[in-house]
Tab-separated table of C-alpha atoms (C1' of nucleotides) in Angstrom:
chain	number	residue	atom	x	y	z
A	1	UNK	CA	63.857	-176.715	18.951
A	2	UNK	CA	61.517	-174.641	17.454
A	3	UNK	CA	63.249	-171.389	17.738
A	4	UNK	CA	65.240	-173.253	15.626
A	5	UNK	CA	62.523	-174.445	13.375
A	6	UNK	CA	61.306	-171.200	12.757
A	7	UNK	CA	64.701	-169.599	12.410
A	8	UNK	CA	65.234	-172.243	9.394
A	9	UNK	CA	61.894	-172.129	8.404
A	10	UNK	CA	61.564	-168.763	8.307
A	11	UNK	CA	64.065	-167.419	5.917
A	12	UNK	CA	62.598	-169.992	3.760
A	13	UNK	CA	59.051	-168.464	3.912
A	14	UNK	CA	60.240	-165.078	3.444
A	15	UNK	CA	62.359	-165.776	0.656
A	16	UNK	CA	59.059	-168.156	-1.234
A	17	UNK	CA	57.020	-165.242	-0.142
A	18	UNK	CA	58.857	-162.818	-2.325
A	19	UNK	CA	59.324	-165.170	-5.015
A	20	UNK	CA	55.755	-165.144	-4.835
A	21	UNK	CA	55.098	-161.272	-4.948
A	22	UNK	CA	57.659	-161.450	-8.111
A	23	UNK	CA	54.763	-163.219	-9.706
A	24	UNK	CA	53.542	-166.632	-10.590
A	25	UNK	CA	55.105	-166.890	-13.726
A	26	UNK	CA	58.405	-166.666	-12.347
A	27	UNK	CA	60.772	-166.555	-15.025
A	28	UNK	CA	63.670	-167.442	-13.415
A	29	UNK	CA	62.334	-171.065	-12.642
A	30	UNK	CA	61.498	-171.486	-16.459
A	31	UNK	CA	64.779	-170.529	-17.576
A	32	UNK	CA	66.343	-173.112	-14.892
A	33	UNK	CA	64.175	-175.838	-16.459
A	34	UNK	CA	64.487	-174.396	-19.745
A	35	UNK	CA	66.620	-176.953	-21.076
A	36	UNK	CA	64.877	-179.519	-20.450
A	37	UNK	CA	61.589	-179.973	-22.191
A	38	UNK	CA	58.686	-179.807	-19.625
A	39	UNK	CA	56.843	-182.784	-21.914
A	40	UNK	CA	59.977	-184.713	-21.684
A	41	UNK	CA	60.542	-185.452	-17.834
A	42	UNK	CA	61.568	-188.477	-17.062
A	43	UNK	CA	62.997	-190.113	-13.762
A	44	UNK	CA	65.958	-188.406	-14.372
A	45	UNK	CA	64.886	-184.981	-13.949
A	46	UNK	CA	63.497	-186.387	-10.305
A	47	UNK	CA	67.111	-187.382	-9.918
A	48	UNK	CA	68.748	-184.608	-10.100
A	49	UNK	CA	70.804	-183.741	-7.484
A	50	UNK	CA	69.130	-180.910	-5.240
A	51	UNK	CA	71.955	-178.656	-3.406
A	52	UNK	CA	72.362	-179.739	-0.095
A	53	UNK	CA	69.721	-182.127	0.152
A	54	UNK	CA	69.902	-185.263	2.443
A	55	UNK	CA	68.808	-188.344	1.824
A	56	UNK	CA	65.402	-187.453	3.019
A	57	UNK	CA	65.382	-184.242	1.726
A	58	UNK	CA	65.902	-185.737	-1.687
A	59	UNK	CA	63.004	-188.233	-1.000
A	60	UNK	CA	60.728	-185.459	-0.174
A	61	UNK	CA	61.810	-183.018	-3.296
A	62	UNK	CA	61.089	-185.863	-5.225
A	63	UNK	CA	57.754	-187.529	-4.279
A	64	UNK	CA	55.965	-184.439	-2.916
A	65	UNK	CA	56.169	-182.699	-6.425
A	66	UNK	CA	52.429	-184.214	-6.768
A	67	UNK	CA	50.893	-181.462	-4.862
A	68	UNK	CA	53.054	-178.348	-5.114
A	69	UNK	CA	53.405	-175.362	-7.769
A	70	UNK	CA	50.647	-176.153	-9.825
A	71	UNK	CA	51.837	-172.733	-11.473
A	72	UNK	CA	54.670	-174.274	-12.463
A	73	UNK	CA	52.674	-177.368	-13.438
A	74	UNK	CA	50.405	-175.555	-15.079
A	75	UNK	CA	52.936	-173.829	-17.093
A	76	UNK	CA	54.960	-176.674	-18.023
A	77	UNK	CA	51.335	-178.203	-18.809
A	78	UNK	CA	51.037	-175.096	-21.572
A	79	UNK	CA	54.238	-175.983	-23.100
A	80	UNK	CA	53.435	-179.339	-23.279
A	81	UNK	CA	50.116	-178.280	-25.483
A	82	UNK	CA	52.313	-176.321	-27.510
A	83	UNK	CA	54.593	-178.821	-28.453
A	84	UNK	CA	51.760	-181.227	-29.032
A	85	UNK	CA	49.650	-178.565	-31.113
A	86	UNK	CA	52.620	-178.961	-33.278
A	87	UNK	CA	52.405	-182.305	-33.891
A	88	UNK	CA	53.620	-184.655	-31.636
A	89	UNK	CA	51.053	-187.140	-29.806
A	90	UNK	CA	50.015	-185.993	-26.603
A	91	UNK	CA	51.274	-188.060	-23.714
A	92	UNK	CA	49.122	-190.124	-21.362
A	93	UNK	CA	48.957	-191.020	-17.626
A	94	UNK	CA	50.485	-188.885	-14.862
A	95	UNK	CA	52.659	-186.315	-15.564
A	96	UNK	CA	56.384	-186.049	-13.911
A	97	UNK	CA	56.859	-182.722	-12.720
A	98	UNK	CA	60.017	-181.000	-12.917
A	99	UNK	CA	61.593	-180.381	-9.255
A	100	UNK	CA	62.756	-176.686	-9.789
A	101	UNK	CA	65.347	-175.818	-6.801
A	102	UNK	CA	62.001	-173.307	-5.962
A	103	UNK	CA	59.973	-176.250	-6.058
A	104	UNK	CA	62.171	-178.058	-3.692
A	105	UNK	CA	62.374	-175.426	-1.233
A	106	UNK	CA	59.148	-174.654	-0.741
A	107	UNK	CA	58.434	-178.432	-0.371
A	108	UNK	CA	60.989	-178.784	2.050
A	109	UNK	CA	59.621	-175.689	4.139
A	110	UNK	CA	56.089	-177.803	3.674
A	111	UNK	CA	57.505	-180.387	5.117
A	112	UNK	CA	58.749	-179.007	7.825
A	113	UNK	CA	56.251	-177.504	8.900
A	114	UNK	CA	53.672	-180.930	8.622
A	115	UNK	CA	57.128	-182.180	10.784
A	116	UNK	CA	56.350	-179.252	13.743
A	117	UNK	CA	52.494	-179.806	13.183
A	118	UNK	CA	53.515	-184.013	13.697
A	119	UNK	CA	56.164	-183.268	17.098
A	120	UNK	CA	53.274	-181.079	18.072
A	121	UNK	CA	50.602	-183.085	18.296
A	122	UNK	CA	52.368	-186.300	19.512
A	123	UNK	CA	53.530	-184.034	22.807
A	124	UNK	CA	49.792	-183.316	23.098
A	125	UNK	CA	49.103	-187.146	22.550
A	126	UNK	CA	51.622	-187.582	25.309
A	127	UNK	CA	50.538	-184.489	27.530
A	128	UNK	CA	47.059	-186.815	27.605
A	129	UNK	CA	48.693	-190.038	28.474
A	130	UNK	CA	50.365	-188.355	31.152
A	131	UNK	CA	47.315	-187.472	32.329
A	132	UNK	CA	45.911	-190.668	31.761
A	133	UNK	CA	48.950	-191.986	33.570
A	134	UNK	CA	47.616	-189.531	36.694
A	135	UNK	CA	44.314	-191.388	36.889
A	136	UNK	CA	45.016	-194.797	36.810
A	137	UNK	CA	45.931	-196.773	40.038
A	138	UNK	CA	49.524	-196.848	39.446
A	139	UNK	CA	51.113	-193.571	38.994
A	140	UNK	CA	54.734	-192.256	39.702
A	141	UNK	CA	56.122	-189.103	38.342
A	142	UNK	CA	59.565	-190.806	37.571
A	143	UNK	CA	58.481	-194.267	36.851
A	144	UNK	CA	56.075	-194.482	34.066
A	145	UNK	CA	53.983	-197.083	32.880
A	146	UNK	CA	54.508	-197.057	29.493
A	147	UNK	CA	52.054	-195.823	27.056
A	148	UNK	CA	50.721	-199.708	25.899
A	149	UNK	CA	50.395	-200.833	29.750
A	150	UNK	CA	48.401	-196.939	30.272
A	151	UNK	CA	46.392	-197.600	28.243
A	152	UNK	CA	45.441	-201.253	29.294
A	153	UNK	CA	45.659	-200.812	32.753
A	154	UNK	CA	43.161	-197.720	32.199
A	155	UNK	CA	40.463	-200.126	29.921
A	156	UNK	CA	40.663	-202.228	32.609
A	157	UNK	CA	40.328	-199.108	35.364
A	158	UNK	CA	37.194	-198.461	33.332
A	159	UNK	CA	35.710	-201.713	33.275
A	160	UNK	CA	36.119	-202.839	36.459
A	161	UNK	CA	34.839	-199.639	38.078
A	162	UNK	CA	31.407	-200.238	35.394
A	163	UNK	CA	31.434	-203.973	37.059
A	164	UNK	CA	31.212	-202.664	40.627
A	165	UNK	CA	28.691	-199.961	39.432
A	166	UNK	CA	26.746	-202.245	37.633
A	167	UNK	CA	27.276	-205.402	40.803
A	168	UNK	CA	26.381	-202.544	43.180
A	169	UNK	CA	28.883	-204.201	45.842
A	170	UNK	CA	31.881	-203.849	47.190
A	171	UNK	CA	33.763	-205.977	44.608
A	172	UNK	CA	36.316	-209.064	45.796
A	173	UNK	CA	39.693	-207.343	45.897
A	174	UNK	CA	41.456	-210.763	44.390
A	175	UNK	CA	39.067	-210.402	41.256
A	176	UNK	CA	39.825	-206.544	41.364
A	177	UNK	CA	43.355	-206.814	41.310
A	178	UNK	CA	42.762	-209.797	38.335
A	179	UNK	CA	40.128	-207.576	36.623
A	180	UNK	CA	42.953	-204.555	36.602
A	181	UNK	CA	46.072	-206.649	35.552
A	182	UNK	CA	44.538	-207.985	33.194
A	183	UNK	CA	46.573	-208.548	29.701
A	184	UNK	CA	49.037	-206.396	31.266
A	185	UNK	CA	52.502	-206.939	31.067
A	186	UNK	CA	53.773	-209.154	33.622
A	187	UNK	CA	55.869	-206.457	35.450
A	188	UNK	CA	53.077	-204.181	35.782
A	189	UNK	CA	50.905	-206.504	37.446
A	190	UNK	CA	53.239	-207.204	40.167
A	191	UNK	CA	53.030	-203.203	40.130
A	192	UNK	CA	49.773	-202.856	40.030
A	193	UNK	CA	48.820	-206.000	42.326
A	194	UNK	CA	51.271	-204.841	44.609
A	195	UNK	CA	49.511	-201.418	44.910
A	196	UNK	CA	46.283	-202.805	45.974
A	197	UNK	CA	47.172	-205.356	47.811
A	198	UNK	CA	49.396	-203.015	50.359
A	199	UNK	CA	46.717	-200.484	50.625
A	200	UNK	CA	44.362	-202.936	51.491
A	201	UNK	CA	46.173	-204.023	54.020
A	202	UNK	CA	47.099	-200.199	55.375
A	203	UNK	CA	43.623	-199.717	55.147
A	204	UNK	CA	42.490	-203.356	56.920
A	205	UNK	CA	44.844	-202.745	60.037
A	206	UNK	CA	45.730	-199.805	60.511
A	207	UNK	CA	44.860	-198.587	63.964
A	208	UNK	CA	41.681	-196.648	63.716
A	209	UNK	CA	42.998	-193.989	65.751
A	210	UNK	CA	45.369	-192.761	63.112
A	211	UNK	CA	42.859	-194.644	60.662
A	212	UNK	CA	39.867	-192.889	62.160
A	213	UNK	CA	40.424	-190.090	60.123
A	214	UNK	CA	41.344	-190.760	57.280
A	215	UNK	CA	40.165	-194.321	56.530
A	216	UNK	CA	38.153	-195.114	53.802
A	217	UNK	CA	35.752	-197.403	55.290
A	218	UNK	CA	33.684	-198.721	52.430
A	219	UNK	CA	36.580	-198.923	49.930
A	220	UNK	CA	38.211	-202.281	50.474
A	221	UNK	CA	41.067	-201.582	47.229
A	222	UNK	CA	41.736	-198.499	47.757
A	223	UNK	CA	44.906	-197.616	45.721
A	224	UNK	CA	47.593	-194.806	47.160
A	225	UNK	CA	51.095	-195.992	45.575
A	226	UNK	CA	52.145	-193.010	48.083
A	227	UNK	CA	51.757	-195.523	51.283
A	228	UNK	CA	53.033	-197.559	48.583
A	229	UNK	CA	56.443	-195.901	48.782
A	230	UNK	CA	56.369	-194.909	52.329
A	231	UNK	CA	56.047	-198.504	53.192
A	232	UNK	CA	58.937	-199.167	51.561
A	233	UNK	CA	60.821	-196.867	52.789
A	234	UNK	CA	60.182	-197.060	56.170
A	235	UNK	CA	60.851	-201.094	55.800
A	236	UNK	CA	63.417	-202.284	57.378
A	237	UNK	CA	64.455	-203.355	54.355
A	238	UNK	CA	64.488	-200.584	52.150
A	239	UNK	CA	67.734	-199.305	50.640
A	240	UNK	CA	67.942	-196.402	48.868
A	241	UNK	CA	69.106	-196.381	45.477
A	242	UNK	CA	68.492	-200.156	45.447
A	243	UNK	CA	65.794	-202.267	43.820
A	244	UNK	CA	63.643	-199.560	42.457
A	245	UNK	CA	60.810	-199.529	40.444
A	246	UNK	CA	61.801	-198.985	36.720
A	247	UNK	CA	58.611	-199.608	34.946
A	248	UNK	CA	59.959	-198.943	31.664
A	249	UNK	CA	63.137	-201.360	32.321
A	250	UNK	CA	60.882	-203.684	34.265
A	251	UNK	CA	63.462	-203.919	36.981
A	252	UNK	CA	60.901	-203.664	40.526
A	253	UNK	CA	62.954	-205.001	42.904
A	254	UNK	CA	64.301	-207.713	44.127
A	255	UNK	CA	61.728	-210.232	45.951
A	256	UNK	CA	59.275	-208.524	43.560
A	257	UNK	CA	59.580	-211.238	40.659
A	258	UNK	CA	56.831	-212.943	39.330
A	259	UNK	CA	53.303	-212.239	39.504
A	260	UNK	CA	52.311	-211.192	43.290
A	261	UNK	CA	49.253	-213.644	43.785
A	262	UNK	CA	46.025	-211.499	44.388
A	263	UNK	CA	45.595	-214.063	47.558
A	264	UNK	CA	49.139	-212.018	48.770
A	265	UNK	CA	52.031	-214.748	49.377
A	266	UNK	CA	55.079	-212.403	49.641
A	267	UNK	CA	55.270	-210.977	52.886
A	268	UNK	CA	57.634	-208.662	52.514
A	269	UNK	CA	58.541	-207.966	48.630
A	270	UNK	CA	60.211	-204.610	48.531
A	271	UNK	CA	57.621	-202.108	47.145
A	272	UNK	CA	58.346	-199.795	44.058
A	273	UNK	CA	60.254	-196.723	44.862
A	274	UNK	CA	56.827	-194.660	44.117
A	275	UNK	CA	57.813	-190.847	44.683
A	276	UNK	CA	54.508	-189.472	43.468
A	277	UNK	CA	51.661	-189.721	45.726
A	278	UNK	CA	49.304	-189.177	42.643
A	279	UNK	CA	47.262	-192.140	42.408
A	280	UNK	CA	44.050	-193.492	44.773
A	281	UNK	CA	41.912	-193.845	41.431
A	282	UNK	CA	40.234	-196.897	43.340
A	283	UNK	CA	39.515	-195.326	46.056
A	284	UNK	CA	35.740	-194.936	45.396
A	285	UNK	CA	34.998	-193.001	48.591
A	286	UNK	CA	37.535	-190.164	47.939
A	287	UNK	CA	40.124	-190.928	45.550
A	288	UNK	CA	38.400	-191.275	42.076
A	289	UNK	CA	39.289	-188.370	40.315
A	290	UNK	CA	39.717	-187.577	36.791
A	291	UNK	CA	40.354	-183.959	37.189
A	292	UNK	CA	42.003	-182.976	40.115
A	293	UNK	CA	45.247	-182.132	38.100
A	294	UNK	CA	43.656	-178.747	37.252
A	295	UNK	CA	42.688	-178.359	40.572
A	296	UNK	CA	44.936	-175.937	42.926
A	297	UNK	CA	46.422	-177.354	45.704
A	298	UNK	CA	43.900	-175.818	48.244
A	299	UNK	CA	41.208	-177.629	46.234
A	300	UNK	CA	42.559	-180.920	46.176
A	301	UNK	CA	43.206	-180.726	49.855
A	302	UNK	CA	39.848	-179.191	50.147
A	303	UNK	CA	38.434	-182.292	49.067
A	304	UNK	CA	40.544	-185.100	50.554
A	305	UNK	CA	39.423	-183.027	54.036
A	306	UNK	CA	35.725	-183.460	52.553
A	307	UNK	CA	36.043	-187.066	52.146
A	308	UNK	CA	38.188	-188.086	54.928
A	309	UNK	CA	37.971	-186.478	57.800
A	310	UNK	CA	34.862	-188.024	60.243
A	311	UNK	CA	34.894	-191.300	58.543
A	312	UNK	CA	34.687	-194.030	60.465
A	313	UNK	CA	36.674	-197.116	60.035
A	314	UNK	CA	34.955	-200.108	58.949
A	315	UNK	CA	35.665	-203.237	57.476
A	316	UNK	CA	33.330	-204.412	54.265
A	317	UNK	CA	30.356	-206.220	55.322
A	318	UNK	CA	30.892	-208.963	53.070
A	319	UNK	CA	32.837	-211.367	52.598
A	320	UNK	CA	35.929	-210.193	50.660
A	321	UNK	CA	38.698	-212.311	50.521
A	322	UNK	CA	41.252	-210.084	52.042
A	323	UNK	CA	42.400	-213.416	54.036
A	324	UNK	CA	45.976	-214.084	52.817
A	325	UNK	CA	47.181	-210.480	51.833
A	326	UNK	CA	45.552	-209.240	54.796
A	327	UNK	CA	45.639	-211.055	57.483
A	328	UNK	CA	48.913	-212.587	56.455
A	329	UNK	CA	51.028	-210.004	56.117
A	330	UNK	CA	48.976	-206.873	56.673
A	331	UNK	CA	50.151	-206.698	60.097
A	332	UNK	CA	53.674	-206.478	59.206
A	333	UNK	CA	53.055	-204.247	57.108
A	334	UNK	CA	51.102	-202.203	58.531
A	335	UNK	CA	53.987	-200.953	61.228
A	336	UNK	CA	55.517	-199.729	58.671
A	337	UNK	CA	52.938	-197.659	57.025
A	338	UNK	CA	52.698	-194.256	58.003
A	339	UNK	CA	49.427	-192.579	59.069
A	340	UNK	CA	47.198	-191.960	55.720
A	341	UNK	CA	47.207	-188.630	56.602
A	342	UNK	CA	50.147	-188.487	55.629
A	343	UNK	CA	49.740	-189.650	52.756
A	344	UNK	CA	46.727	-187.741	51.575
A	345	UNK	CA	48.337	-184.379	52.363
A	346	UNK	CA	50.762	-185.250	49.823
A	347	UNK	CA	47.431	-185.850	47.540
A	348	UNK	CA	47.397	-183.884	44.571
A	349	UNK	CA	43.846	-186.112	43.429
A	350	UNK	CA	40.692	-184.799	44.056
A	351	UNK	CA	37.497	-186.719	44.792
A	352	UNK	CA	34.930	-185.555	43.097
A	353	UNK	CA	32.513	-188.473	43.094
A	354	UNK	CA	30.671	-187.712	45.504
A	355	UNK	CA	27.954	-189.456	43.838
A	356	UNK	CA	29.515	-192.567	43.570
A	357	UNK	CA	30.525	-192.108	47.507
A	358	UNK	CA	27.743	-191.635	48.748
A	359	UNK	CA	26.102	-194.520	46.479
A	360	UNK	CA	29.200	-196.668	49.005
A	361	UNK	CA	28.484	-195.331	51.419
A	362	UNK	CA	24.649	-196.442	51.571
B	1	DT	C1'	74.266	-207.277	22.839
B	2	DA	C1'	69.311	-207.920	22.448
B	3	DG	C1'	65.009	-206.173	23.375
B	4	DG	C1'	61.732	-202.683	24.827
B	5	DC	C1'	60.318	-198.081	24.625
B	6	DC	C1'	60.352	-193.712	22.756
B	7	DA	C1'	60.806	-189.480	19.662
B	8	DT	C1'	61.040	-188.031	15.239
B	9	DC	C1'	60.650	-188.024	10.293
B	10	DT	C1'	58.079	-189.262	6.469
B	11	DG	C1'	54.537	-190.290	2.998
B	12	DG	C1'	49.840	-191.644	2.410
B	13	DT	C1'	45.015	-190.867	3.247
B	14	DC	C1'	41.055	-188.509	4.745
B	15	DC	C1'	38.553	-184.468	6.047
B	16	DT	C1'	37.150	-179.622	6.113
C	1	DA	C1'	44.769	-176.711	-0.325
C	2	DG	C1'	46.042	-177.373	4.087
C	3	DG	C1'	45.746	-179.785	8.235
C	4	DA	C1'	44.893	-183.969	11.011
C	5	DC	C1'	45.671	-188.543	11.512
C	6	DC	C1'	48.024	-192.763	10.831
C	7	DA	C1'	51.571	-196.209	10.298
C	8	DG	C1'	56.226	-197.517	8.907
C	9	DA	C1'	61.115	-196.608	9.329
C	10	DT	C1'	64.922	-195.208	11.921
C	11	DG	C1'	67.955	-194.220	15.545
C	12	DG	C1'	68.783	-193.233	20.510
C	13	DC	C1'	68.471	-194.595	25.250
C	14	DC	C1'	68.150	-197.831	28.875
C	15	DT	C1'	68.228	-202.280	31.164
C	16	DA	C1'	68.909	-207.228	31.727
DNA sequence: TAGGCCATCTGGTCCT
DNA sequence: AGGACCAGATGGCCTA
């Protein structure tokens, strides 16, 4: 793409810049507008036709004259005051500006470049939703969330991790999960609920001698769309190739219509086919990470060893309402999950809030 | 085929 | 003046 930019543009630039070393007051471009007189423009002389020019090409050549060759301008301006000196009333209002085929081309290289600069920074606007995408509980290298529901789902990240900050207490994972999902798109709530509600679970039964390890004890919604996937594979009823997540085409699977209540009433909805083990943003004890993408591997593994390794597996002390997604169907589930560690070796997100863990952990 | 999402082009506006 | 930013238009792709 931009080998071919520059290998259009180019030519283009070299040929204005010589034009350009000929001088300003390039004769040849008053001798192509000589006939007309430069006082005289009308519409038509924005009409005319422009050699190989597209529809947008002609567009351009004709309403970006404002701002180009004010050599030209100025030298059609001069004629003008000649003709006038000799009589004639001077015109008012904006002048039309002849579009001289030199005129044209260097507006067309203009705007082609402004059309690099544009492609440019929209892949940088996209590099940093992609990033975004990274941080957010939900993330899956093949399934994206698309940019609106990023961008939501992340406002609502934000705020509910300020409310728990602010509360100072474990929050209520039903009002997390309605918190997160909020105003999002119907499909990525049952994504998004269905994240948190399935870790919660892995995290609520899984045996502590495989949990031991790698539990997060005080984090009662912790998010890892990686046991995510693995639970659905390893389900009895997972098919590959069927039902997967498509974000984007909101197809998630059959038994995976309709909102999943935050209380948990589908016991065994097949989970998104997740194949990027990217995302324990709510893990507050060692998943919250907003910069572990920069981190090499050894760091990020580094860190999940920090944070989980020697914790001890314990449920919240209050009251959360894991009830119906938990004890429901978190056993069931929970067969099927395979040890975190698993899971976390596959972590490419670093925790480093250690603040914020060890303000959970008190 | 309709609808959602996306990339790109484009012109306008603002800023440095 | 040039670049950044923005929003509208357009067309392609994908899925239900």
């Amino acid at each position: 793409m931009l080998s071919r930019l520059f290998s259009e543009v180019l030519p283009d630039v070299q040929r204005l810049a010589a034009d350009w070393a000929e001088g300003n007051e390039n004769e040849d471009d008053k001798d192509k507008v000589g006939k007309h007189d430069p006082c005289d423009l009308d519409d038509d002389d924005l009409d005319e036709p422009l050699e190989g020019s597209s529809r947008a090409e002609s567009e351009m050549a004709g309403d970006d004259d404002d701002d180009d060759d004010d050599d030209e301008d100025d030298e059609a301006e001069e004629e003008c005051d000649d003709e006038n000196s000799e009589g004639k009333p001077k015109k008012r209002g904006p002048k039309k500006r002849k579009m001289t085929p030199a005129r044209a081309e260097r507006s067309k290289v203009r705007r082609m470049k402004a059309n690099a600069r544009e492609r440019t920074r929209m892949h940088d606007l996209n590099s940093a939703l992609d990033n975004l995408r990274k941080v957010v509980p939900c993330y899956s290298k093949t399934q994206k969330l698309s940019k609106i529901e990023t961008l939501r789902l992340a406002k609502n990240y934000i705020l509910a991790l300020g409310e728990i900050l602010r509360n100072g207490k474990r929050p209520d994972v039903v009002a997390y999960v309605q918190m997160l999902c909020k105003g999002l798109s119907q499909p990525t709530t049952n994504l998004v609920a269905g994240c948190l509600q399935l870790n919660t679970r892995n995290f609520l039964t899984e045996p502590c001698a495989e949990g031991a390890r790698f539990h997060v004890p005080s984090s009662p919604f912790s998010v890892n769309p990686y046991s995510y996937r693995c639970s659905r594979i390893s389900s009895p009823h997972y098919q590959p190739g069927a039902g997967a997540l498509n974000v984007r085409g909101h197809s998630y699977g059959s038994g995976y219509e309709g909102v999943y209540p935050p209380g948990g009433t589908s016991p065994e909805y097949n989970s998104p086919d997740y194949e990027a083990p990217h995302s324990p943003p709510v893990c507050l004890n060692g998943g919250l990470s907003g910069r572990q993408q920069e981190a090499p591997e050894t760091d990020r593994n580094y860190h999940y060893s920090m944070h989980y390794s020697g914790l001890t597996t314990s449920r919240p002390s209050h009251s959360i309402p894991y009830g119906p997604s938990g004890a429901r169907s978190g056993g069931a589930q929970s067969e099927n999950i395979p040890p975190f560690h698993d899971v976390h070796l596959h972590h490419d997100r670093a925790p480093p809030y250690e603040d914020l863990n060890a303000f959970f952990h008190n």
